Every structure is written in structure tokens, then in C-alpha cells.
mmCIF file of C-alpha atoms in Angstrom:
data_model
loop_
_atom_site.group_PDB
_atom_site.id
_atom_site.type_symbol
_atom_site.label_atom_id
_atom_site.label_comp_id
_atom_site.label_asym_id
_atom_site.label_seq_id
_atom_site.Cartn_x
_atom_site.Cartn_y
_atom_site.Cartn_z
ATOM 1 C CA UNK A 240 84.523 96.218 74.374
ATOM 2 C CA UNK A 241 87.391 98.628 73.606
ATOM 3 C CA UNK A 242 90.427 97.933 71.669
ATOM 4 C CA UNK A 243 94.050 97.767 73.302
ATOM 5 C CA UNK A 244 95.848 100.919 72.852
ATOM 6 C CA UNK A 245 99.773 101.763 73.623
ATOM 7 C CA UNK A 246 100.285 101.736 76.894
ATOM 8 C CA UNK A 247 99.778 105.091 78.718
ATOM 9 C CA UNK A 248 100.908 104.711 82.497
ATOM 10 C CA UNK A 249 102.197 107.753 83.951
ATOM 11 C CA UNK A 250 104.724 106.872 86.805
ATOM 12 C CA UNK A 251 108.007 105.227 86.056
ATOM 13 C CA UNK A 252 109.494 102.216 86.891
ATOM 14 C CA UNK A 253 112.683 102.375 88.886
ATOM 15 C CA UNK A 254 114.220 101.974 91.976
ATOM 16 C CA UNK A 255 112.950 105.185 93.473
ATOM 17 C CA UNK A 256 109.414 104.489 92.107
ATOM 18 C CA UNK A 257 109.653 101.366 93.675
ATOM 19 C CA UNK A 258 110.449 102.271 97.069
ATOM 20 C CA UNK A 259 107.328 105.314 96.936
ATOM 21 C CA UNK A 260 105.007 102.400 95.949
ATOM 22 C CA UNK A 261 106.031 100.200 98.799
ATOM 23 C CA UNK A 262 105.830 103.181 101.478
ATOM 24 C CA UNK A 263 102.995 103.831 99.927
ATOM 25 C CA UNK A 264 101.596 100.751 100.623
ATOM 26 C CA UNK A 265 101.870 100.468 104.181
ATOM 27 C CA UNK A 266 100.493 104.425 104.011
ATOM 28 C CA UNK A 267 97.340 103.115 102.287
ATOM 29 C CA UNK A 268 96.999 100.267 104.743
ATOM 30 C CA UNK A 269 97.080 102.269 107.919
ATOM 31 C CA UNK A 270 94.647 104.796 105.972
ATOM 32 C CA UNK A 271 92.335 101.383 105.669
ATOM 33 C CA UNK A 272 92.584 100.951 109.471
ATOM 34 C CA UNK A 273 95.288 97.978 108.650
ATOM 35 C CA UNK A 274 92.369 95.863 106.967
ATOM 36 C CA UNK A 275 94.304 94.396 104.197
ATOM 37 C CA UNK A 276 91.051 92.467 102.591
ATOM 38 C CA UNK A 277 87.822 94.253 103.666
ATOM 39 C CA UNK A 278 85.919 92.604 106.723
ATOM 40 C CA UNK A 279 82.696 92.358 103.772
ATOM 41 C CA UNK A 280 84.671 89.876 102.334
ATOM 42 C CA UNK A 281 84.418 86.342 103.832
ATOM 43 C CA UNK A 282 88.480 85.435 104.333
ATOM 44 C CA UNK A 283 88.021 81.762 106.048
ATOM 45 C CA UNK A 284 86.694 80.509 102.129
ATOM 46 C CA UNK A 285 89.869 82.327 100.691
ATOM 47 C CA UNK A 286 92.436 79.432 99.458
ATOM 48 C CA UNK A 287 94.182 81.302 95.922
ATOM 49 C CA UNK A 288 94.734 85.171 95.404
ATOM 50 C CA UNK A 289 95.453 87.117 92.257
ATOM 51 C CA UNK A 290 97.076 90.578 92.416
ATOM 52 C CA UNK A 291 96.434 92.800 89.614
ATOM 53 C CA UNK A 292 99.019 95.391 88.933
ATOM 54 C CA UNK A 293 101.216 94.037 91.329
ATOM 55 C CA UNK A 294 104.293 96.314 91.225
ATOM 56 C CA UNK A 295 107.051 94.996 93.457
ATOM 57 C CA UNK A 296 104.630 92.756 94.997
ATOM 58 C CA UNK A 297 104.730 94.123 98.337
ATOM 59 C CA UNK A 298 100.608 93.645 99.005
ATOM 60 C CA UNK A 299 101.281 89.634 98.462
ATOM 61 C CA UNK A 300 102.986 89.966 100.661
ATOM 62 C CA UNK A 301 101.150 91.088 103.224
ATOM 63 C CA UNK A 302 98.501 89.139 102.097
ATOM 64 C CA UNK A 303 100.317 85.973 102.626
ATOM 65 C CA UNK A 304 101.221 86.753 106.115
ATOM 66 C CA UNK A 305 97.121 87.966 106.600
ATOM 67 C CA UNK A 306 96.002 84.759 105.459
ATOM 68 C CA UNK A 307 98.075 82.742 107.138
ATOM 69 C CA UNK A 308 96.618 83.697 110.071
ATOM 70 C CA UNK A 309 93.320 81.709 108.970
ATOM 71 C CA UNK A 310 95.221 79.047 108.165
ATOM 72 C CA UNK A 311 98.247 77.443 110.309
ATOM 73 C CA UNK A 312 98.045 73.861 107.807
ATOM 74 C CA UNK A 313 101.059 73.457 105.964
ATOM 75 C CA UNK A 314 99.634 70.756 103.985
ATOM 76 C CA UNK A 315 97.220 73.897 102.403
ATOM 77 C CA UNK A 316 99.040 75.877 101.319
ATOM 78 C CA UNK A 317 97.979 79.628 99.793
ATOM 79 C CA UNK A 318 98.254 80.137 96.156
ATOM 80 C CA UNK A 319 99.325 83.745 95.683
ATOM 81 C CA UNK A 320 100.124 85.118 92.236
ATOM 82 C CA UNK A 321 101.250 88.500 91.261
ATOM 83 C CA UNK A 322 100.590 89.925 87.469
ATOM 84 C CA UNK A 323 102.070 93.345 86.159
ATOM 85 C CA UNK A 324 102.597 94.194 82.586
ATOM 86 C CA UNK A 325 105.823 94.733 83.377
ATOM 87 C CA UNK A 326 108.268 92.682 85.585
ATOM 88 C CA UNK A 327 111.069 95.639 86.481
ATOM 89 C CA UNK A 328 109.564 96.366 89.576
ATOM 90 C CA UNK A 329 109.087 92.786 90.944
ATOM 91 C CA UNK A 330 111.144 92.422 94.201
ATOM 92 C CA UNK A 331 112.012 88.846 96.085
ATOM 93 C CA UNK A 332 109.622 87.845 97.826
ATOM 94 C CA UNK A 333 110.074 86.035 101.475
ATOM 95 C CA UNK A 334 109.738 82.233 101.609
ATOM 96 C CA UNK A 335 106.410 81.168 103.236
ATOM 97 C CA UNK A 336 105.644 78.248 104.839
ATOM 98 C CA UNK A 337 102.021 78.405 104.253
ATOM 99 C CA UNK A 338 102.044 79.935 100.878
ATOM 100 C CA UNK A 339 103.374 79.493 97.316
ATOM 101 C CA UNK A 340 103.801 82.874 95.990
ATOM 102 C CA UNK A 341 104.581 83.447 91.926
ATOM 103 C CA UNK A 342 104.822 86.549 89.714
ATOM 104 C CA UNK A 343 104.463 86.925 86.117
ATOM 105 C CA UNK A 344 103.858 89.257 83.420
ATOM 106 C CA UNK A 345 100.361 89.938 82.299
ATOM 107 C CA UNK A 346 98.435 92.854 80.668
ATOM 108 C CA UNK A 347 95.287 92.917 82.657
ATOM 109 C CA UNK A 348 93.725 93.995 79.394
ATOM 110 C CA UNK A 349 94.421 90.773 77.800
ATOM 111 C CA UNK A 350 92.761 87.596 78.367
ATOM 112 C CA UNK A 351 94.481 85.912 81.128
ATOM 113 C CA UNK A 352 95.879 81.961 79.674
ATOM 114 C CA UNK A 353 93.044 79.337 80.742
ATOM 115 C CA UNK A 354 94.960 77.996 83.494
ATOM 116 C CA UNK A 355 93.888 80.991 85.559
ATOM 117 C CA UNK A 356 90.108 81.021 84.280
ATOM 118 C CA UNK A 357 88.068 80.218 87.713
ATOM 119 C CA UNK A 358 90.924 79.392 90.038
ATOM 120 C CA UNK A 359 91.281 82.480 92.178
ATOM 121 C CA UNK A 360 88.834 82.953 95.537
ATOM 122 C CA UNK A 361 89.912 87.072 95.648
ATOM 123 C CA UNK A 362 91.519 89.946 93.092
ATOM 124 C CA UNK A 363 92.881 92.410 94.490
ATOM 125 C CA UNK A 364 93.361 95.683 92.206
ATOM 126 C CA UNK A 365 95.056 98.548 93.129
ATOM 127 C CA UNK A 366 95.774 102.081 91.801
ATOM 128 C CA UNK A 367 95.075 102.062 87.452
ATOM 129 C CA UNK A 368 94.054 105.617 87.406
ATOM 130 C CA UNK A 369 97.081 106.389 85.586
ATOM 131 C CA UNK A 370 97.326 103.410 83.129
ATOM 132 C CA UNK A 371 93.358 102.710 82.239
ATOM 133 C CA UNK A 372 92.083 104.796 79.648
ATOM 134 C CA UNK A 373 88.316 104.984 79.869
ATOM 135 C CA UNK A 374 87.429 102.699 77.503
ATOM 136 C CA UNK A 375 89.268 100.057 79.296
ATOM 137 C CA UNK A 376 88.224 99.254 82.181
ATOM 138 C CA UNK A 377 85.139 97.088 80.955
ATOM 139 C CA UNK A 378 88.102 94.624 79.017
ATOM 140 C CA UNK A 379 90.027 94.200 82.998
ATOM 141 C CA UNK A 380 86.510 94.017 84.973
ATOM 142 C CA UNK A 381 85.794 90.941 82.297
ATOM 143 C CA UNK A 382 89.218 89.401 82.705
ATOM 144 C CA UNK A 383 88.462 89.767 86.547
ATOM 145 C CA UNK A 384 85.351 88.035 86.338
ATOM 146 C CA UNK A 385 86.842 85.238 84.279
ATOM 147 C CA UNK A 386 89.153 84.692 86.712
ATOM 148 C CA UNK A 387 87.449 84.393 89.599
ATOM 149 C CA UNK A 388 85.732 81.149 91.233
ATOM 150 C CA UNK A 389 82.077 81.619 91.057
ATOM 151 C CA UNK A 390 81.448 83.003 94.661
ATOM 152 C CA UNK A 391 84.998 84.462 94.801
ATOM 153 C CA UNK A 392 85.095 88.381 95.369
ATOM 154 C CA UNK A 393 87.250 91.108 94.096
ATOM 155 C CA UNK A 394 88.670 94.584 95.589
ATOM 156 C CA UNK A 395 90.121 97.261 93.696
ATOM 157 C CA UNK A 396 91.064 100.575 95.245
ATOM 158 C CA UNK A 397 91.375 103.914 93.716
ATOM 159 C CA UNK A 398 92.039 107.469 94.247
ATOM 160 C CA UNK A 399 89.282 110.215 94.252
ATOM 161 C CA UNK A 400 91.746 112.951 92.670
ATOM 162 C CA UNK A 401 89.200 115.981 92.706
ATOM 163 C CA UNK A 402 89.237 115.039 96.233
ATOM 164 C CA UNK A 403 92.815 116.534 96.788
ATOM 165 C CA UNK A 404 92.628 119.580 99.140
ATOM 166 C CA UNK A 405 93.653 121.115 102.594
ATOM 167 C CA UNK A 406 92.294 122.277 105.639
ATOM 168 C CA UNK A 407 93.509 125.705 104.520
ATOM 169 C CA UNK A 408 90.997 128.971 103.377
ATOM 170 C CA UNK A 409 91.326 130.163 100.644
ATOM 171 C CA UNK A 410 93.408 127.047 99.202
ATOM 172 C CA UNK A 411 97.302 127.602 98.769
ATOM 173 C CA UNK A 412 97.547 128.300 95.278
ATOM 174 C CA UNK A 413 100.520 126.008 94.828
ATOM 175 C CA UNK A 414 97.442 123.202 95.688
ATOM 176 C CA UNK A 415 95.132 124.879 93.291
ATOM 177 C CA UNK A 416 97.531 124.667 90.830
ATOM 178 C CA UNK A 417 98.956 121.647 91.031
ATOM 179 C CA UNK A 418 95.227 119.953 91.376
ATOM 180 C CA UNK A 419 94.402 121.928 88.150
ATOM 181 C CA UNK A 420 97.469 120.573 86.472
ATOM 182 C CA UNK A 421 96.978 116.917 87.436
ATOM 183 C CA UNK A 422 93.396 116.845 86.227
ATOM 184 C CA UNK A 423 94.132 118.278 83.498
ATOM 185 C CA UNK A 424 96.431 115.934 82.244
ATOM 186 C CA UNK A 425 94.535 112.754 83.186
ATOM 187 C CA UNK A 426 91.582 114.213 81.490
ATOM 188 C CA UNK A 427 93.757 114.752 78.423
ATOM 189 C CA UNK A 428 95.187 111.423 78.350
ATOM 190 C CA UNK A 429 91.325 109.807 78.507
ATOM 191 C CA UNK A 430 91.834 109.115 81.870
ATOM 192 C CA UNK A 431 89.120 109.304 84.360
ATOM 193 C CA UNK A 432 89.233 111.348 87.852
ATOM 194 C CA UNK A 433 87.929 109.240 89.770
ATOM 195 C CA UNK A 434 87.057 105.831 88.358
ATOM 196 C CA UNK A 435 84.893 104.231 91.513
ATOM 197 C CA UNK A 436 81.926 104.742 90.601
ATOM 198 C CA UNK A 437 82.728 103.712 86.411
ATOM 199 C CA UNK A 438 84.145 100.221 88.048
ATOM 200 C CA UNK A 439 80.883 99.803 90.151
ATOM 201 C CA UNK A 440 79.111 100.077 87.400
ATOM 202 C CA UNK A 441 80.777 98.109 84.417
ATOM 203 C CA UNK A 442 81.342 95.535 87.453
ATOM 204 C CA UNK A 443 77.506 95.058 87.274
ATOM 205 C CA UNK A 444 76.975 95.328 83.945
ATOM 206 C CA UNK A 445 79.478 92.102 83.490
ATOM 207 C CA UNK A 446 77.836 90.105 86.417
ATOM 208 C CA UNK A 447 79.382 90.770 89.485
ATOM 209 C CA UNK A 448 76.729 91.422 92.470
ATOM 210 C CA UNK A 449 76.878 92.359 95.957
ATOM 211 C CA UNK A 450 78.777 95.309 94.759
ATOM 212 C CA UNK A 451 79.450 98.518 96.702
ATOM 213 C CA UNK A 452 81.805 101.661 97.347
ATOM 214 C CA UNK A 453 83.576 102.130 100.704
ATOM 215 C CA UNK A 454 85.428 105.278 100.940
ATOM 216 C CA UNK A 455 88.348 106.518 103.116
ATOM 217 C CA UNK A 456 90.156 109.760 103.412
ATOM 218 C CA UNK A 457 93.714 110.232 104.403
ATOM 219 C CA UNK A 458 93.041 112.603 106.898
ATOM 220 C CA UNK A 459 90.997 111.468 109.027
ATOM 221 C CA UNK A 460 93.052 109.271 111.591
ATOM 222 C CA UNK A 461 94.999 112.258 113.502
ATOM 223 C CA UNK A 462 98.504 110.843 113.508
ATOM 224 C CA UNK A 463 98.123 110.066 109.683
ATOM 225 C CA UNK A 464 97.866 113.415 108.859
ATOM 226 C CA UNK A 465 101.409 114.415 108.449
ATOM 227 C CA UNK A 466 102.091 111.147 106.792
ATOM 228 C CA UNK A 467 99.336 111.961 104.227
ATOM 229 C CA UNK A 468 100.843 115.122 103.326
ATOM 230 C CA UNK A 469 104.292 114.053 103.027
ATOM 231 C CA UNK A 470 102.631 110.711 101.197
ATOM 232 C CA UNK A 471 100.625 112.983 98.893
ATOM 233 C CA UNK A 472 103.674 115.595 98.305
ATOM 234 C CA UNK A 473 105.478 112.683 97.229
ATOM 235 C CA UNK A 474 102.993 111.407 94.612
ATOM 236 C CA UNK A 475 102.431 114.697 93.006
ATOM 237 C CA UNK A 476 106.200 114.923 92.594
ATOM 238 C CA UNK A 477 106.442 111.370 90.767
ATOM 239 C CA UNK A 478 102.943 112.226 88.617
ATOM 240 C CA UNK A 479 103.493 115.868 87.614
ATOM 241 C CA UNK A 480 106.720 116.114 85.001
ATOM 242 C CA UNK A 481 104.570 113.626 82.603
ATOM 243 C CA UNK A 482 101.627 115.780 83.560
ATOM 244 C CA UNK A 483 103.826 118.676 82.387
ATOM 245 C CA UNK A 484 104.848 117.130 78.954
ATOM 246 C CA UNK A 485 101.440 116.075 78.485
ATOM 247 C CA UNK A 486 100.162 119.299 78.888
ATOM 248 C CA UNK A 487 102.684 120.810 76.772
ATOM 249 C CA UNK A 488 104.399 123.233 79.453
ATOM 250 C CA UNK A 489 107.603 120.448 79.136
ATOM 251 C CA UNK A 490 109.153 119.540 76.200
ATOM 252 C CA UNK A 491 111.075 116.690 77.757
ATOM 253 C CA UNK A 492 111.290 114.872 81.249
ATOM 254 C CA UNK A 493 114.055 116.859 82.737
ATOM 255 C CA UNK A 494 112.649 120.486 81.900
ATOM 256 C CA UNK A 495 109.284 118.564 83.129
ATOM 257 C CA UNK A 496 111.239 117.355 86.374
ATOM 258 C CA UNK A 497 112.066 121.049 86.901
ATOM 259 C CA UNK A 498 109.232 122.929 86.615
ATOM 260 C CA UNK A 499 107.560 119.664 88.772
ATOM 261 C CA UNK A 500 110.189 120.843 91.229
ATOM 262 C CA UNK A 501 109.799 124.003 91.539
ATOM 263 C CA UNK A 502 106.139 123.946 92.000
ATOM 264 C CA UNK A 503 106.873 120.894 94.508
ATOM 265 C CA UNK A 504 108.956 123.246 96.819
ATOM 266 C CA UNK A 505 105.991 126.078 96.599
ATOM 267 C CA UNK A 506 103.603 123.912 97.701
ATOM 268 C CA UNK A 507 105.670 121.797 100.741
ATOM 269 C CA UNK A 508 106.467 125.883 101.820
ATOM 270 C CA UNK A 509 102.547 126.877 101.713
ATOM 271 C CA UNK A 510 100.946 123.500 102.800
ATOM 272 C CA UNK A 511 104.368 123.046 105.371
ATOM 273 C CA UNK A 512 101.861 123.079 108.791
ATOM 274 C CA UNK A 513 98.299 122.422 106.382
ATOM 275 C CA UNK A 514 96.218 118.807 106.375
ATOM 276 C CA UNK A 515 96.522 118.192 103.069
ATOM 277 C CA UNK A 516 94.907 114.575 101.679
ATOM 278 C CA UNK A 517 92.336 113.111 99.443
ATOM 279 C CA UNK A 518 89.866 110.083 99.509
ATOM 280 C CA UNK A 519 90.886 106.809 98.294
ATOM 281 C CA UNK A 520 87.715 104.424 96.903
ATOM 282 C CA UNK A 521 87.287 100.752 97.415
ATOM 283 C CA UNK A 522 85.367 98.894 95.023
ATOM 284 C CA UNK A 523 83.830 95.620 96.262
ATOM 285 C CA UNK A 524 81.824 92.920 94.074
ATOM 286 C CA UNK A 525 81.215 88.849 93.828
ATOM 287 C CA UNK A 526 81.008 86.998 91.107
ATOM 288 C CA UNK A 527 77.588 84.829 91.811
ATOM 289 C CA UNK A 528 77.453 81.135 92.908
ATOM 290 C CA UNK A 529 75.717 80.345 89.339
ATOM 291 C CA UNK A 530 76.651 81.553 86.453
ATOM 292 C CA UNK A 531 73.544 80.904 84.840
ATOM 293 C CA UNK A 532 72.111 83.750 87.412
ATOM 294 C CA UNK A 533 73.050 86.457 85.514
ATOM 295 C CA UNK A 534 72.930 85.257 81.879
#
């Protein structure tokens, strides 16, 4: 497996980070026709839940609300935990009657403590394009599967950036070129593109099974579609002054906030009456009943 390098996440982590993540959120969810868990994934066996990457811990949220709709006993209660590297974006979370909902600090490329080891039913992983290098994601897939109850399942979304486009012909150039920048930069920070299929398969290689790829676009509900540019417009503004640095165009994060600006207000002017979106990836897998099934 790889080693741990410096951290390389590209978004920051303050208050106005923190409120794109959380309308992001309820973005993604509508995109997912408001399926929080998948329907492939069995939710009446679902007791404890692990977030990965949690952020301000908005999707336990949900989550706890979800669940509880399976299960009105307040004597079983939901486990819910929440693990970031980080703990600046953590928010307070509501009180629940039916759930007991923690967060905590955690690289998800270190071995979680033992107390975890086989005591979540679902992971839920969300959006490490920008803080996975690609020689990382085989050391979170194992701390995954370590995690997880045997028969427990995980889902981990991603973003299909070569994906981003509009219904526009030719393609506004401010598009082109902020596509060209982005990919760019991911690609020279080791990053990968679009990382479903590399999960799918590393999954598989570690032992998970019933594995498969369910993609969405953000287009493709009609009343989403202004949402998903003004959604997208907004990540490309919070993603492209490090891309700028990284790339060398910006010497430092305000010249790169600038220039991210500037080629911001091009492209909400050219793309201003455009569908402009991209495909977001859902990675599904189970870690078997027996163990000894895939030794």
C-alpha cells in the first residue's frame, strides 16, 4: 500500500466553505432523486453509520432523520459517527431521540483505533477527489473494509470532472478553459479525474463484493438545471485559485482569487441562459458474510 503523504486537499475550511458544502449537500441529494442511502442497500439491517469525510456533518444528519424512519424504538437507538481529518468545519448537530450522533477527528488514511474495527452496518464517503492522491485510495478502501460488519455495505460518491460541459455548440470558451484548468491541476497534484471506476476496482481487490457504479448527472431533472449551474459556478470558484497556484499562473491565493474571479464572471456571462453540469458517480460494495470467502 502507499505511504501517507502531506495532506493535499484543495478547498478551504471556513465559514463560507462550510455553508457551499452544506447547500451542496441538499443539491447532491435532490440530484440523487432524495435517496440519501441507495435503495441497493438493505436499510431495515442498518443499526451504526460511519461518515467518512464528514465536513460539518450535515449528511448525519440527514441520515439520522432517514433512519429513523425504520426505526421509531427509542430503546435502539442509531449509532452515527462523523470522522474528518480536521474538526473546523464540524457544526452542532440536533439532538435525536432515536440516535446518538458523535464526531471526531480521523485521517481516513490511518488505521481507524480498534474500537471501530467491525462495528459499523454502512460508510458513507463523499467527495475525496481533491484530497486522495492516487496512490491512496487502496489505504481508505482497507480502513473501510476494516470497519465494516461483515455483511455491512459502503457508498462513496464522486464527481466525473471530464464530465463538466453545457448544452452549448461550440462550448463557451470560459468552460473550455476553466475545464482545462481544473484538470490540469488535479492531474498535477496526482489526483485522479474521475476516481469511480479506481474505487470499484481496489474495492474488489480488498474483498468487497456485490460492487457496482450508479451514475447521475446534474442535469437531467428539469428544475435542477439552474441549480446545477449556479451549484457548479460555485464550486469552480472555491477549486480554481489553488488550481491557479498549482499551475503556476498565481503566485499566492489572492492574485489566484483574482484571476479565479475574473474567469468566474466570463463564464456566469457566457453560460448565463446554458445547462451547464457534470455526472456525479456512486460507488456501491459489501463486505461478505465470511471473511474466510475471500481469503
Amino acid at each position: 500500500m502507499g505511504e501517507i503523504q502531506p495532506e493535499i486537499y484543495i478547498l478551504n475550511r471556513d465559514a463560507e466553505e462550510s455553508a457551499r458544502l452544506n447547500c451542496q449537500h441538499d443539491f447532491l441529494l435532490e440530484v440523487y432523486g432524495n435517496n440519501l442511502i441507495h435503495p441497493s442497500i438493505p436499510k431495515s439491517n442498518i443499526q451504526s453509520v460511519a461518515d467518512i469525510a464528514t465536513g460539518t456533518g450535515i449528511w448525519l444528519r440527514d441520515a439520522a432523520t432517514v433512519l429513523g424512519m425504520w426505526n421509531r424504538n427509542p430503546s435502539s437507538p442509531y449509532y452515527l459517527h462523523g470522522f474528518d481529518i480536521s474538526s473546523a468545519q464540524f457544526q452542532p448537530l440536533p439532538t435525536q431521540t432515536n440516535a446518538e450522533i458523535s464526531l471526531s477527528l480521523q485521517n481516513c488514511l490511518e488505521p481507524f483505533s480498534s474500537e471501530h474495527h467491525g462495528r459499523y452496518d454502512f460508510v458513507h464517503v463523499r467527495l475525496l477527489i481533491g484530497a486522495l492522491r492516487k496512490g491512496e485510495y487502496e489505504l481508505a478502501i482497507k480502513n473501510i473494509f476494516d470497519i465494516l460488519k461483515p455483511g455491512g455495505y459502503f457508498q462513496w460518491e464522486e464527481t466525473d470532472m471530464d464530465s463538466i460541459e453545457s448544452d452549448i455548440s461550440p462550448q463557451p470558451p470560459s468552460l473550455i478553459e476553466a475545464r482545462r484548468l481544473l484538470l490540469s491541476s488535479l492531474d498535477k497534484s496526482d489526483l485522479y479525474t474521475k476516481p469511480a471506476e479506481h474505487i470499484k476496482s481496489e474495492a474488489k481487490c480488498i474483498g468487497f463484493s456485490n460492487l457496482h457504479i450508479v451514475e447521475y448527472s446534474s442535469t437531467t431533472r428539469p428544475h435542477l438545471r439552474d441549480r446545477s449551474r449556479a451549484w457548479l459556478t460555485r464550486a469552480l470558484q472555491s477549486v480554481m485559485p489553488m488550481a491557479m497556484i498549482r499551475l503556476g499562473k498565481a503566485s499566492e491565493e489572492d492574485f489566484g482569487k483574482e484571476m479565479a474571479k475574473e474567469l468566474m464572471a466570463e463564464f456566469e456571462s457566457e453560460c448565463a441562459e446554458a445547462i451547464v453540469g457534470l455526472n456525479m458517480d456512486m460507488v456501491i460494495g459489501k463486505k461478505p458474510e465470511r471473511l474466510e470467502s475471500v481469503l
